[in-house]
Amino acid sequence: MADGISLTDKLATFGDFWSPRTITTFNDCDVMVVKVKGEFTWHSHEDTDDFFLVLKGNLDIELRDRTVTLGPGELYVVPRGAEHRPVAREEVHLLLIEPTGTPNTGDTATAAARKLA
């Protein structure tokens, strides 16, 4: 990578929600940005933790026993195997880091296709 990556510029290249865009990779992981709004499906990742960093807006990560609320600059790691559902009552921008190929729904049959930003 010759130059730095502007997250703001990458987020400006698309408008659809719940469709992560890979902006770079490292150590067999994808670094992605995504815009979200509304409720995502309940799901879990059996083989990996799930990393969320809020860049803009407020995000609720609903777990079966509690809700974690995040604002800009805050992050949360959902432990592997924990059922969760992200909920955004407004447009929220996130940075995600996942092992390359991890389905965003925890199931390859229902996962969004990976796109480049």
PDB file of C-alpha atoms in Angstrom, residues 68-114:
ATOM      1  CA  VAL A  68     -24.296  -3.149  23.754  1.00  0.00           C
ATOM      2  CA  THR A  69     -24.674   0.457  22.534  1.00  0.00           C
ATOM      3  CA  LEU A  70     -21.776   2.051  20.669  1.00  0.00           C
ATOM      4  CA  GLY A  71     -21.124   5.610  19.507  1.00  0.00           C
ATOM      5  CA  PRO A  72     -18.468   7.088  17.224  1.00  0.00           C
ATOM      6  CA  GLY A  73     -14.970   5.901  18.116  1.00  0.00           C
ATOM      7  CA  GLU A  74     -16.241   2.942  20.163  1.00  0.00           C
ATOM      8  CA  LEU A  75     -15.755  -0.721  19.338  1.00  0.00           C
ATOM      9  CA  TYR A  76     -17.036  -4.076  20.472  1.00  0.00           C
ATOM     10  CA  VAL A  77     -15.918  -7.611  19.745  1.00  0.00           C
ATOM     11  CA  VAL A  78     -18.704 -10.203  19.707  1.00  0.00           C
ATOM     12  CA  PRO A  79     -17.233 -13.488  20.990  1.00  0.00           C
ATOM     13  CA  ARG A  80     -17.242 -16.401  18.566  1.00  0.00           C
ATOM     14  CA  GLY A  81     -20.415 -18.412  18.718  1.00  0.00           C
ATOM     15  CA  ALA A  82     -22.476 -15.638  20.371  1.00  0.00           C
ATOM     16  CA  GLU A  83     -25.779 -14.916  18.654  1.00  0.00           C
ATOM     17  CA  HIS A  84     -26.074 -11.228  17.867  1.00  0.00           C
ATOM     18  CA  ARG A  85     -27.930  -8.721  15.733  1.00  0.00           C
ATOM     19  CA  PRO A  86     -26.690  -5.226  14.833  1.00  0.00           C
ATOM     20  CA  VAL A  87     -29.429  -2.574  14.880  1.00  0.00           C
ATOM     21  CA  ALA A  88     -29.029   0.978  13.543  1.00  0.00           C
ATOM     22  CA  ARG A  89     -31.912   3.387  14.060  1.00  0.00           C
ATOM     23  CA  GLU A  90     -30.127   5.886  11.810  1.00  0.00           C
ATOM     24  CA  GLU A  91     -27.463   5.536   9.135  1.00  0.00           C
ATOM     25  CA  VAL A  92     -24.308   4.222  10.792  1.00  0.00           C
ATOM     26  CA  HIS A  93     -20.826   3.822   9.304  1.00  0.00           C
ATOM     27  CA  LEU A  94     -18.656   0.964  10.573  1.00  0.00           C
ATOM     28  CA  LEU A  95     -15.178  -0.440  10.177  1.00  0.00           C
ATOM     29  CA  LEU A  96     -15.127  -4.243  10.305  1.00  0.00           C
ATOM     30  CA  ILE A  97     -12.177  -6.631  10.490  1.00  0.00           C
ATOM     31  CA  GLU A  98     -12.769 -10.316   9.736  1.00  0.00           C
ATOM     32  CA  PRO A  99     -10.797 -13.282   8.457  1.00  0.00           C
ATOM     33  CA  THR A 100     -11.012 -13.281   4.659  1.00  0.00           C
ATOM     34  CA  GLY A 101     -14.048 -15.223   3.502  1.00  0.00           C
ATOM     35  CA  THR A 102     -16.069 -14.922   6.718  1.00  0.00           C
ATOM     36  CA  PRO A 103     -19.764 -14.724   5.745  1.00  0.00           C
ATOM     37  CA  ASN A 104     -21.425 -11.628   7.234  1.00  0.00           C
ATOM     38  CA  THR A 105     -24.475 -13.687   8.263  1.00  0.00           C
ATOM     39  CA  GLY A 106     -22.446 -16.602   9.600  1.00  0.00           C
ATOM     40  CA  ASP A 107     -23.805 -18.699   6.701  1.00  0.00           C
ATOM     41  CA  THR A 108     -22.317 -18.702   3.195  1.00  0.00           C
ATOM     42  CA  ALA A 109     -25.751 -19.402   1.681  1.00  0.00           C
ATOM     43  CA  THR A 110     -27.200 -16.095   2.927  1.00  0.00           C
ATOM     44  CA  ALA A 111     -24.094 -13.885   3.094  1.00  0.00           C
ATOM     45  CA  ALA A 112     -23.633 -10.715   1.066  1.00  0.00           C
ATOM     46  CA  ALA A 113     -21.038 -10.972  -1.681  1.00  0.00           C
ATOM     47  CA  ARG A 114     -17.756  -9.247  -0.823  1.00  0.00           C
TER      48      ARG A 114
END
